Coordinates of C-alpha atoms and ligand atoms in Angstrom, one line a residue:
M1 CA -17.2 -15.3 21.8
N2 CA -19.4 -13.4 19.3
L3 CA -18.0 -12.5 16.0
T4 CA -19.8 -9.7 14.1
A5 CA -19.3 -7.8 10.9
L6 CA -20.2 -4.1 11.4
P7 CA -20.9 -2.5 7.9
A8 CA -19.1 0.8 7.3
F9 CA -18.9 3.1 4.3
T10 CA -20.1 1.4 1.1
D11 CA -18.5 -2.0 1.4
N12 CA -16.2 -2.1 4.5
Y13 CA -16.6 -4.4 7.4
I14 CA -15.3 -3.5 10.8
W15 CA -15.0 -6.9 12.6
M16 CA -16.0 -7.0 16.3
L17 CA -15.2 -9.9 18.6
D18 CA -16.8 -9.8 22.1
D19 CA -17.3 -12.0 25.1
G20 CA -20.5 -10.3 26.3
H21 CA -18.6 -7.7 28.3
K22 CA -15.5 -6.7 26.5
A23 CA -15.0 -6.2 22.7
L24 CA -12.2 -5.7 20.3
V25 CA -12.6 -4.2 16.8
V26 CA -10.4 -4.6 13.7
D27 CA -9.7 -1.8 11.3
P28 CA -12.2 0.8 12.5
G29 CA -12.2 3.2 9.5
D30 CA -15.3 4.9 11.1
S31 CA -16.1 5.2 14.8
A32 CA -19.9 5.5 14.4
P33 CA -20.8 1.9 13.7
V34 CA -18.4 0.8 16.5
L35 CA -19.9 3.2 19.1
A36 CA -23.4 2.2 18.1
A37 CA -22.6 -1.6 18.5
L38 CA -20.8 -1.0 21.9
A39 CA -23.8 1.0 23.2
A40 CA -26.4 -1.4 21.9
R41 CA -24.8 -4.4 23.6
Q42 CA -23.3 -2.6 26.6
L43 CA -19.7 -3.6 25.8
T44 CA -16.5 -1.9 26.7
L45 CA -13.8 -1.6 24.1
A46 CA -10.7 -3.5 25.2
A47 CA -8.5 -3.3 22.1
I48 CA -8.2 -2.1 18.5
L49 CA -6.3 -4.3 16.0
V50 CA -5.1 -2.6 12.7
T51 CA -4.0 -4.5 9.6
H52 CA -2.6 -1.7 7.5
H53 CA -2.5 2.1 7.1
H54 CA -5.3 2.9 4.6
D55 CA -7.8 5.5 5.8
D56 CA -10.8 3.2 5.5
H57 CA -9.1 1.1 8.2
V58 CA -7.7 3.7 10.6
G59 CA -10.0 6.7 10.2
G60 CA -12.1 6.0 13.3
I61 CA -9.2 5.4 15.8
E62 CA -8.9 8.9 17.1
A63 CA -12.6 9.2 17.9
L64 CA -12.5 5.8 19.7
R65 CA -9.6 6.5 22.0
T66 CA -11.7 8.1 24.7
H67 CA -13.8 4.9 24.9
L68 CA -10.8 2.6 24.6
Q69 CA -9.6 0.7 27.7
G70 CA -6.6 -0.9 26.2
P71 CA -4.0 -0.6 23.4
V72 CA -4.2 0.1 19.6
Y73 CA -2.1 -2.6 17.9
G74 CA -0.7 -2.2 14.4
P75 CA 2.0 -3.1 11.9
Q76 CA 5.4 -1.7 12.9
R77 CA 6.4 -0.9 9.3
E78 CA 3.4 1.4 8.6
R79 CA 2.2 4.8 9.6
I80 CA -0.7 4.2 12.0
P81 CA -2.1 7.0 14.2
Q82 CA 0.1 7.3 17.3
P83 CA 0.3 5.9 19.9
F84 CA 0.1 2.2 19.0
V85 CA 1.8 -1.0 19.9
P86 CA 4.0 -1.9 16.8
L87 CA 3.9 -5.6 15.8
A88 CA 6.0 -7.8 13.6
H89 CA 5.7 -11.3 12.2
G90 CA 5.6 -13.9 15.0
D91 CA 4.5 -11.5 17.7
H92 CA 1.5 -12.3 19.8
V93 CA -1.3 -10.0 21.0
D94 CA -3.3 -11.0 24.2
A95 CA -6.8 -9.6 24.2
L96 CA -10.2 -10.9 25.5
G97 CA -8.3 -13.9 27.0
L98 CA -7.2 -15.0 23.5
S99 CA -3.8 -15.0 22.0
F100 CA -3.5 -13.6 18.4
E101 CA -0.6 -14.6 16.2
V102 CA 0.7 -11.8 13.9
I103 CA 1.5 -12.9 10.3
D104 CA 3.3 -10.6 7.9
V105 CA 1.3 -10.5 4.6
P106 CA 2.9 -7.7 2.4
G107 CA 1.5 -7.1 -1.1
H108 CA -1.5 -4.8 -0.8
T109 CA 0.6 -2.5 1.3
S110 CA 4.3 -3.1 2.2
G111 CA 3.8 -3.7 6.0
H112 CA 0.3 -5.3 6.0
I113 CA -0.2 -7.8 8.9
A114 CA -2.9 -10.4 9.7
Y115 CA -4.1 -11.7 13.0
F116 CA -4.9 -15.4 13.7
T117 CA -6.4 -16.9 16.8
A118 CA -7.7 -20.4 17.7
P119 CA -10.2 -20.0 20.6
A120 CA -10.8 -23.2 22.7
G121 CA -13.9 -25.0 21.5
A122 CA -14.5 -22.8 18.5
A123 CA -13.3 -22.5 14.9
P124 CA -10.1 -20.4 14.5
V125 CA -10.5 -16.7 13.3
L126 CA -8.4 -14.8 10.8
F127 CA -8.5 -11.0 10.4
C128 CA -6.8 -10.5 7.1
G129 CA -7.7 -6.9 6.2
D130 CA -7.3 -6.2 2.4
T131 CA -4.9 -9.2 1.7
L132 CA -7.3 -12.1 1.2
F133 CA -10.9 -11.5 0.1
S134 CA -13.5 -14.1 -0.5
G135 CA -12.9 -15.2 -4.1
G136 CA -10.0 -12.6 -4.6
C137 CA -7.2 -10.7 -3.1
G138 CA -6.2 -7.1 -2.5
R139 CA -4.7 -4.8 -5.2
L140 CA -0.9 -4.6 -5.2
F141 CA -0.5 -0.9 -4.3
E142 CA 2.9 -1.3 -2.6
G143 CA 4.0 -4.9 -3.0
T144 CA 5.0 -7.4 -5.7
P145 CA 3.2 -10.5 -7.1
A146 CA 5.8 -12.6 -5.4
Q147 CA 5.1 -11.0 -2.0
M148 CA 1.4 -11.4 -2.4
H149 CA 1.8 -15.1 -3.5
H150 CA 3.9 -15.8 -0.4
S151 CA 1.4 -14.0 1.8
L152 CA -1.6 -15.8 0.4
S153 CA 0.3 -19.2 0.6
Q154 CA 0.8 -18.7 4.3
L155 CA -2.9 -18.0 4.9
A156 CA -3.9 -21.0 2.7
E157 CA -2.0 -23.2 5.1
L158 CA -4.1 -22.2 8.1
P159 CA -6.6 -24.8 9.4
A160 CA -9.4 -25.5 6.9
D161 CA -12.2 -24.4 9.3
T162 CA -10.6 -21.0 10.0
R163 CA -13.2 -18.2 9.8
V164 CA -11.8 -15.7 7.2
C165 CA -12.8 -12.2 8.2
C166 CA -12.1 -9.9 5.2
A167 CA -12.4 -6.2 5.4
H168 CA -14.6 -5.6 2.3
E169 CA -17.7 -7.1 0.8
Y170 CA -16.3 -7.8 -2.6
T171 CA -17.4 -11.4 -2.9
L172 CA -19.8 -11.3 -5.8
S173 CA -17.6 -9.2 -8.1
N174 CA -14.7 -11.5 -7.2
L175 CA -16.7 -14.6 -8.0
K176 CA -17.7 -13.1 -11.4
F177 CA -14.0 -12.9 -12.2
A178 CA -13.3 -16.3 -10.7
R179 CA -15.9 -17.8 -13.1
A180 CA -14.1 -16.3 -16.0
V181 CA -10.9 -18.0 -14.8
E182 CA -12.5 -21.3 -14.0
P183 CA -15.9 -21.7 -15.9
A184 CA -16.2 -25.4 -15.0
N185 CA -15.5 -25.1 -11.2
A186 CA -18.7 -26.6 -9.6
D187 CA -17.8 -25.4 -6.1
L188 CA -17.6 -21.9 -7.5
M189 CA -21.1 -22.1 -9.1
E190 CA -22.6 -23.4 -5.9
Y191 CA -20.9 -20.8 -3.7
T192 CA -22.0 -18.0 -6.1
A193 CA -25.7 -19.0 -5.8
W194 CA -25.3 -19.0 -2.0
C195 CA -23.6 -15.6 -1.9
E196 CA -26.3 -14.1 -4.3
S197 CA -29.0 -15.2 -1.9
R198 CA -27.1 -13.8 1.1
R199 CA -26.7 -10.4 -0.6
A200 CA -30.4 -10.4 -1.7
D201 CA -31.2 -10.7 2.0
G202 CA -28.8 -7.8 2.9
A203 CA -26.6 -10.3 4.8
P204 CA -22.8 -10.5 4.6
T205 CA -21.2 -13.3 2.6
L206 CA -18.5 -13.3 5.3
P207 CA -16.8 -14.9 7.2
S208 CA -15.6 -17.3 4.6
S209 CA -13.4 -20.3 5.4
I210 CA -9.9 -21.3 4.3
E211 CA -11.3 -24.6 3.0
R212 CA -13.8 -22.7 0.8
E213 CA -11.2 -20.2 -0.4
R214 CA -8.9 -23.1 -1.4
R215 CA -11.8 -24.4 -3.6
V216 CA -13.0 -21.2 -5.2
N217 CA -10.4 -18.4 -5.0
P218 CA -8.2 -18.4 -8.1
F219 CA -5.5 -16.4 -6.3
L220 CA -5.1 -19.4 -3.9
R221 CA -5.2 -21.8 -6.9
C222 CA -2.3 -20.5 -9.0
D223 CA -0.7 -24.0 -9.0
E224 CA -3.9 -25.6 -10.5
P225 CA -3.3 -26.5 -14.1
V226 CA -6.8 -25.1 -15.2
V227 CA -6.0 -21.7 -13.5
A228 CA -2.5 -21.6 -15.1
R229 CA -4.0 -22.4 -18.5
S230 CA -6.4 -19.4 -18.2
A231 CA -3.5 -17.2 -17.1
R232 CA -1.4 -18.3 -20.0
A233 CA -4.3 -17.4 -22.3
H234 CA -4.2 -13.9 -20.8
G235 CA -0.5 -13.3 -21.1
A236 CA 1.3 -15.3 -18.4
A237 CA 4.7 -16.3 -19.8
T238 CA 5.0 -19.5 -17.7
D239 CA 3.0 -21.7 -15.4
E240 CA 5.0 -20.5 -12.4
P241 CA 2.5 -19.6 -9.6
V242 CA 4.0 -16.1 -9.2
A243 CA 3.6 -15.4 -12.9
V244 CA 0.1 -16.8 -12.9
L245 CA -0.8 -14.6 -9.9
A246 CA 0.7 -11.5 -11.5
T247 CA -1.4 -12.1 -14.7
L248 CA -4.6 -12.8 -12.7
R249 CA -4.2 -9.6 -10.7
Q250 CA -3.6 -7.5 -13.9
W251 CA -6.5 -9.3 -15.7
K252 CA -8.8 -8.6 -12.6
N253 CA -7.8 -4.9 -12.5
D254 CA -9.2 -4.5 -16.0
F255 CA -12.2 -7.0 -15.6
R256 CA -15.8 -5.7 -15.7
Ligands
LIG301 ZN1 -6.4 -1.2 1.9
LIG302 ZN1 -9.8 -1.4 2.6

């Protein structure tokens, strides 16, 4: 299985998984990069997986339908271009000989879902849309801090070597904020240097891993005393992880 990040717009990635013959894509906000990749590698498009309803994740679906030899899958609680197969927590999607588990991860949007698969002989793969980013998390457009905390906690419990496929290249700006939260986190310093060199080469910082995110992502570290202390200094009323996450999210919204 080949896993590829197709850049789209200014900072989106459309993730493509292929077996050399068939491919699936996740959140095709634009059809052009997908069609170019399919043609270059002579792949047929077997499925489209959608995590949530935002235009930069669904805008390319209509133009891809004539090339699509399988279903569009998406969250049952959101408005995705019809027709699509509606999915809820615990459902499974079979594509490319793999079984993808559907995980409800509300917060960024109210019906956001993620897809997880564990291919034989390879590290697991998570497509998490705009819920978990490397070093950060999505903005709370439709959900609450409690929902986002629960969603991120579920993802943090996935296997450590899971490849985390986020839908945006936000890593460096997230890490700048993470350093403000945890100025003494050595893993964070080391990871920042690696990401800076990747971006200088024009390469993606993704996929990340669950293990790395547990070490560097403040939104997965709300129960760490040092993160809670930083949040308290920025207005959190208690050390409760949900209160810490709510404060971090608000602080990040205003952070430059
Ligand atoms: Zn979004
Ligand atoms: Zn997005």
